[in-house]
Amino acid sequence: MAEPGVGSSGGAATVRADELASADIDRVRYRRILRFAAHYLAINWWYELALPRLGLARVAERTRARRMQTFARAFHGFAIDLGGLMIKVGQFMSSRLDVLPPEVTAELEGLQDEVPPEPFSDIARLAESELRVPLATVFADVDPTPLAAASLGQAHRARLVAPLASDAGFERAVVKVQRPGIDGVVAVDLAALRRVGRWLSHVRLVSRRVDMPALVEEFATTSLEEIDYLHEAANAERFREQFADNTGVAVPDVIWERTSRRVLTLQDVTAIKITDVDALRAAGIDPHEVALRFAAVMFEQLFSHGFFHADPHPGNVFVSVDSDPAPSDPSPSTAPDWRLTFIDFGMMGEVPPGTRGALRSLLVAAASRYGRGLVDAMGEVGVLLPSADTAELERAMTQLFARFGGMGFAELREVDPREFRDFGHQFSDVIRTLPFQLPENFLLIVRAISLTSGVCSALDPRFNLWDAVEPYAQQLIREERGGIVREAAGRALALGQALLRAPGRVDAILDRVERDEFELRLPKLERRVRRIERAQRGIIAAVLFAALAVVGVVLRPELPGLGTTLLVASVVPLAIGAAALLRRGG
């Protein structure tokens, strides 16, 4: 791949000085990323591949944790220095517990997308160019100090001019503007990441777990969508429609006529930060209840709707109080009404229907502590490597559920470390080989679940994610049971209808035979046909009896009226069958 900024030789002589300077900056940035990646890949190649072949595998094992921590610290500083997509890469790596060691994820989990802001004059110039009007015709005032300054853009509080505020129904707004030149930075970063991805695809330890080029492309798609504010605005509208019937979830309104690909104007919905425990308690809101609702809303997005917020960190979710307690009543007996307000819809994910069904199976199996079901669901999702020993994995999962199932993070921290060591020794083969891979489209799912868990633990250190998982899983189980019952009833009805039509079809065939030019008459054959018809009616009656009885028994606990009716109705085909058998015996 050619380096970014390198054009044709014929046109190079006419490139303006600023464009040449920009091309040089891009080239330097591209090379810095590749040098950093090559340096640490070479170190890992030496320790993880070369030393073991020289009989020094223990040296690699003994230094692994320290090397991983050194790399993570170096990347943390590198990402902050470079900005752009490097911070996004670090945040992604911090959530990849399935691929990266804890020394890396722990070091990077505190990496925030906060960089020095651009001068307001540059931001205002870009906004006016995009909106094609002076800012004074849209906003009564704009706060020059940014509300937030991220690697791709920054947001400023503003007040709408009176006519626009009257039309929108609100005055307070937030205007989000891309950083000038960010398109070029993203292009350079993606070019470098694609090259690193190709390098990693040749490392067997990496390639057997994940398709790195495909993973980079998924990251690229997400990043390019994130710098298209029209796409973000459309995501916000879709998210609002998804929760239109849920008054506990809110989304800011978008002012479409003052929104473009690089500028987004929307309602200012700033409220209590979801992890601000002191402010929540001061407002009379139980942080544990907030954690429960937040987890439930995230599960609903992932497992029911299939369209989910993939960046639900504490800065993107507020708790908005609908009604404040009376001033004379500082300690109200009832909590105020409140909503979860989501913002920043640049990073959204979609779960295909097939994957959604597999994830539901995974959730139900985990909530049911069913090791075999969990392994089956993993295979259905595509997480297991083809070489995985499912029998040993099932045994490990069953033991894991038996000892640690249902524990929250606080409880797990109190478990004697020797128990974890014993478990590790018992299932050392499974743990050493880790027979898992990352299917495509899982990048954002993993990130969303990881951030959900982190927010819930911040709200309540003793929060047990199972408290939120189990009610939702039980609902899914009831839905699955209802689906199975409906499917069984439908199949029984279809079978009964087919069997009831069978004698008529036999008669029709015989009629056609009788109308044919053959004059052959076989009295014994006719008597046998009549016997077959009587036996067939008996079989039909038996099948209908069994179908009605089974469906009645299954439905009776959930729908007593319908279940009892079906059980009583099953007596009719039973009587018909008995009569048919008596006539046959006669």
PDB file of N, CA and C in Angstrom, residues 344-378:
ATOM      1  N   ASP A 344     -25.166  10.872  22.183  1.00  0.00           N
ATOM      2  CA  ASP A 344     -24.042  10.446  21.349  1.00  0.00           C
ATOM      3  C   ASP A 344     -24.321   9.102  20.671  1.00  0.00           C
ATOM      4  N   PHE A 345     -25.006   9.176  19.544  1.00  0.00           N
ATOM      5  CA  PHE A 345     -25.409   7.966  18.825  1.00  0.00           C
ATOM      6  C   PHE A 345     -24.529   7.713  17.598  1.00  0.00           C
ATOM      7  N   GLY A 346     -23.274   8.174  17.687  1.00  0.00           N
ATOM      8  CA  GLY A 346     -22.350   7.954  16.577  1.00  0.00           C
ATOM      9  C   GLY A 346     -21.913   6.506  16.461  1.00  0.00           C
ATOM     10  N   MET A 347     -21.802   5.813  17.604  1.00  0.00           N
ATOM     11  CA  MET A 347     -21.359   4.417  17.599  1.00  0.00           C
ATOM     12  C   MET A 347     -22.534   3.524  17.997  1.00  0.00           C
ATOM     13  N   MET A 348     -23.198   2.980  16.998  1.00  0.00           N
ATOM     14  CA  MET A 348     -24.339   2.086  17.222  1.00  0.00           C
ATOM     15  C   MET A 348     -24.038   0.736  16.582  1.00  0.00           C
ATOM     16  N   GLY A 349     -24.639  -0.299  17.112  1.00  0.00           N
ATOM     17  CA  GLY A 349     -24.427  -1.636  16.574  1.00  0.00           C
ATOM     18  C   GLY A 349     -25.737  -2.301  16.217  1.00  0.00           C
ATOM     19  N   GLU A 350     -25.667  -3.280  15.327  1.00  0.00           N
ATOM     20  CA  GLU A 350     -26.846  -4.060  14.953  1.00  0.00           C
ATOM     21  C   GLU A 350     -26.523  -5.536  15.097  1.00  0.00           C
ATOM     22  N   VAL A 351     -27.475  -6.284  15.651  1.00  0.00           N
ATOM     23  CA  VAL A 351     -27.330  -7.732  15.803  1.00  0.00           C
ATOM     24  C   VAL A 351     -28.262  -8.395  14.798  1.00  0.00           C
ATOM     25  N   PRO A 352     -27.724  -9.129  13.826  1.00  0.00           N
ATOM     26  CA  PRO A 352     -28.588  -9.813  12.856  1.00  0.00           C
ATOM     27  C   PRO A 352     -29.561 -10.756  13.569  1.00  0.00           C
ATOM     28  N   PRO A 353     -30.766 -10.978  12.997  1.00  0.00           N
ATOM     29  CA  PRO A 353     -31.764 -11.837  13.661  1.00  0.00           C
ATOM     30  C   PRO A 353     -31.222 -13.206  14.061  1.00  0.00           C
ATOM     31  N   GLY A 354     -30.421 -13.839  13.191  1.00  0.00           N
ATOM     32  CA  GLY A 354     -29.888 -15.157  13.525  1.00  0.00           C
ATOM     33  C   GLY A 354     -28.962 -15.101  14.726  1.00  0.00           C
ATOM     34  N   THR A 355     -28.085 -14.107  14.742  1.00  0.00           N
ATOM     35  CA  THR A 355     -27.165 -13.936  15.869  1.00  0.00           C
ATOM     36  C   THR A 355     -27.930 -13.575  17.128  1.00  0.00           C
ATOM     37  N   ARG A 356     -29.001 -12.777  16.979  1.00  0.00           N
ATOM     38  CA  ARG A 356     -29.808 -12.389  18.140  1.00  0.00           C
ATOM     39  C   ARG A 356     -30.428 -13.615  18.800  1.00  0.00           C
ATOM     40  N   GLY A 357     -30.938 -14.544  17.976  1.00  0.00           N
ATOM     41  CA  GLY A 357     -31.509 -15.768  18.542  1.00  0.00           C
ATOM     42  C   GLY A 357     -30.460 -16.583  19.267  1.00  0.00           C
ATOM     43  N   ALA A 358     -29.248 -16.659  18.706  1.00  0.00           N
ATOM     44  CA  ALA A 358     -28.168 -17.402  19.356  1.00  0.00           C
ATOM     45  C   ALA A 358     -27.760 -16.726  20.665  1.00  0.00           C
ATOM     46  N   LEU A 359     -27.728 -15.389  20.686  1.00  0.00           N
ATOM     47  CA  LEU A 359     -27.385 -14.673  21.909  1.00  0.00           C
ATOM     48  C   LEU A 359     -28.452 -14.888  22.981  1.00  0.00           C
ATOM     49  N   ARG A 360     -29.701 -14.942  22.573  1.00  0.00           N
ATOM     50  CA  ARG A 360     -30.781 -15.218  23.528  1.00  0.00           C
ATOM     51  C   ARG A 360     -30.586 -16.609  24.136  1.00  0.00           C
ATOM     52  N   SER A 361     -30.231 -17.586  23.308  1.00  0.00           N
ATOM     53  CA  SER A 361     -29.972 -18.935  23.811  1.00  0.00           C
ATOM     54  C   SER A 361     -28.808 -18.925  24.792  1.00  0.00           C
ATOM     55  N   LEU A 362     -27.778 -18.127  24.475  1.00  0.00           N
ATOM     56  CA  LEU A 362     -26.613 -18.008  25.346  1.00  0.00           C
ATOM     57  C   LEU A 362     -27.014 -17.422  26.692  1.00  0.00           C
ATOM     58  N   LEU A 363     -27.841 -16.388  26.672  1.00  0.00           N
ATOM     59  CA  LEU A 363     -28.286 -15.737  27.897  1.00  0.00           C
ATOM     60  C   LEU A 363     -29.128 -16.678  28.744  1.00  0.00           C
ATOM     61  N   VAL A 364     -30.077 -17.374  28.108  1.00  0.00           N
ATOM     62  CA  VAL A 364     -30.946 -18.307  28.832  1.00  0.00           C
ATOM     63  C   VAL A 364     -30.111 -19.419  29.460  1.00  0.00           C
ATOM     64  N   ALA A 365     -29.133 -19.960  28.718  1.00  0.00           N
ATOM     65  CA  ALA A 365     -28.292 -21.037  29.251  1.00  0.00           C
ATOM     66  C   ALA A 365     -27.467 -20.546  30.434  1.00  0.00           C
ATOM     67  N   ALA A 366     -26.923 -19.328  30.322  1.00  0.00           N
ATOM     68  CA  ALA A 366     -26.119 -18.785  31.416  1.00  0.00           C
ATOM     69  C   ALA A 366     -26.982 -18.549  32.651  1.00  0.00           C
ATOM     70  N   ALA A 367     -28.174 -17.979  32.455  1.00  0.00           N
ATOM     71  CA  ALA A 367     -29.061 -17.722  33.593  1.00  0.00           C
ATOM     72  C   ALA A 367     -29.560 -19.016  34.221  1.00  0.00           C
ATOM     73  N   SER A 368     -29.680 -20.076  33.408  1.00  0.00           N
ATOM     74  CA  SER A 368     -30.152 -21.368  33.916  1.00  0.00           C
ATOM     75  C   SER A 368     -29.017 -22.197  34.493  1.00  0.00           C
ATOM     76  N   ARG A 369     -27.749 -21.686  34.409  1.00  0.00           N
ATOM     77  CA  ARG A 369     -26.570 -22.426  34.883  1.00  0.00           C
ATOM     78  C   ARG A 369     -26.468 -23.769  34.179  1.00  0.00           C
ATOM     79  N   TYR A 370     -26.755 -23.792  32.875  1.00  0.00           N
ATOM     80  CA  TYR A 370     -26.795 -25.035  32.111  1.00  0.00           C
ATOM     81  C   TYR A 370     -25.556 -25.103  31.235  1.00  0.00           C
ATOM     82  N   GLY A 371     -24.551 -25.897  31.677  1.00  0.00           N
ATOM     83  CA  GLY A 371     -23.277 -25.956  30.972  1.00  0.00           C
ATOM     84  C   GLY A 371     -23.395 -26.448  29.548  1.00  0.00           C
ATOM     85  N   ARG A 372     -24.160 -27.524  29.330  1.00  0.00           N
ATOM     86  CA  ARG A 372     -24.308 -28.075  27.981  1.00  0.00           C
ATOM     87  C   ARG A 372     -24.984 -27.066  27.060  1.00  0.00           C
ATOM     88  N   GLY A 373     -26.027 -26.418  27.583  1.00  0.00           N
ATOM     89  CA  GLY A 373     -26.719 -25.416  26.775  1.00  0.00           C
ATOM     90  C   GLY A 373     -25.830 -24.240  26.438  1.00  0.00           C
ATOM     91  N   LEU A 374     -24.948 -23.853  27.374  1.00  0.00           N
ATOM     92  CA  LEU A 374     -24.051 -22.739  27.135  1.00  0.00           C
ATOM     93  C   LEU A 374     -23.053 -23.082  26.033  1.00  0.00           C
ATOM     94  N   VAL A 375     -22.518 -24.300  26.073  1.00  0.00           N
ATOM     95  CA  VAL A 375     -21.568 -24.720  25.044  1.00  0.00           C
ATOM     96  C   VAL A 375     -22.255 -24.781  23.679  1.00  0.00           C
ATOM     97  N   ASP A 376     -23.483 -25.327  23.643  1.00  0.00           N
ATOM     98  CA  ASP A 376     -24.233 -25.386  22.387  1.00  0.00           C
ATOM     99  C   ASP A 376     -24.483 -23.985  21.839  1.00  0.00           C
ATOM    100  N   ALA A 377     -24.866 -23.065  22.737  1.00  0.00           N
ATOM    101  CA  ALA A 377     -25.137 -21.685  22.309  1.00  0.00           C
ATOM    102  C   ALA A 377     -23.870 -21.010  21.806  1.00  0.00           C
ATOM    103  N   MET A 378     -22.735 -21.305  22.437  1.00  0.00           N
ATOM    104  CA  MET A 378     -21.463 -20.754  21.961  1.00  0.00           C
ATOM    105  C   MET A 378     -21.174 -21.207  20.531  1.00  0.00           C
TER     106      MET A 378
END
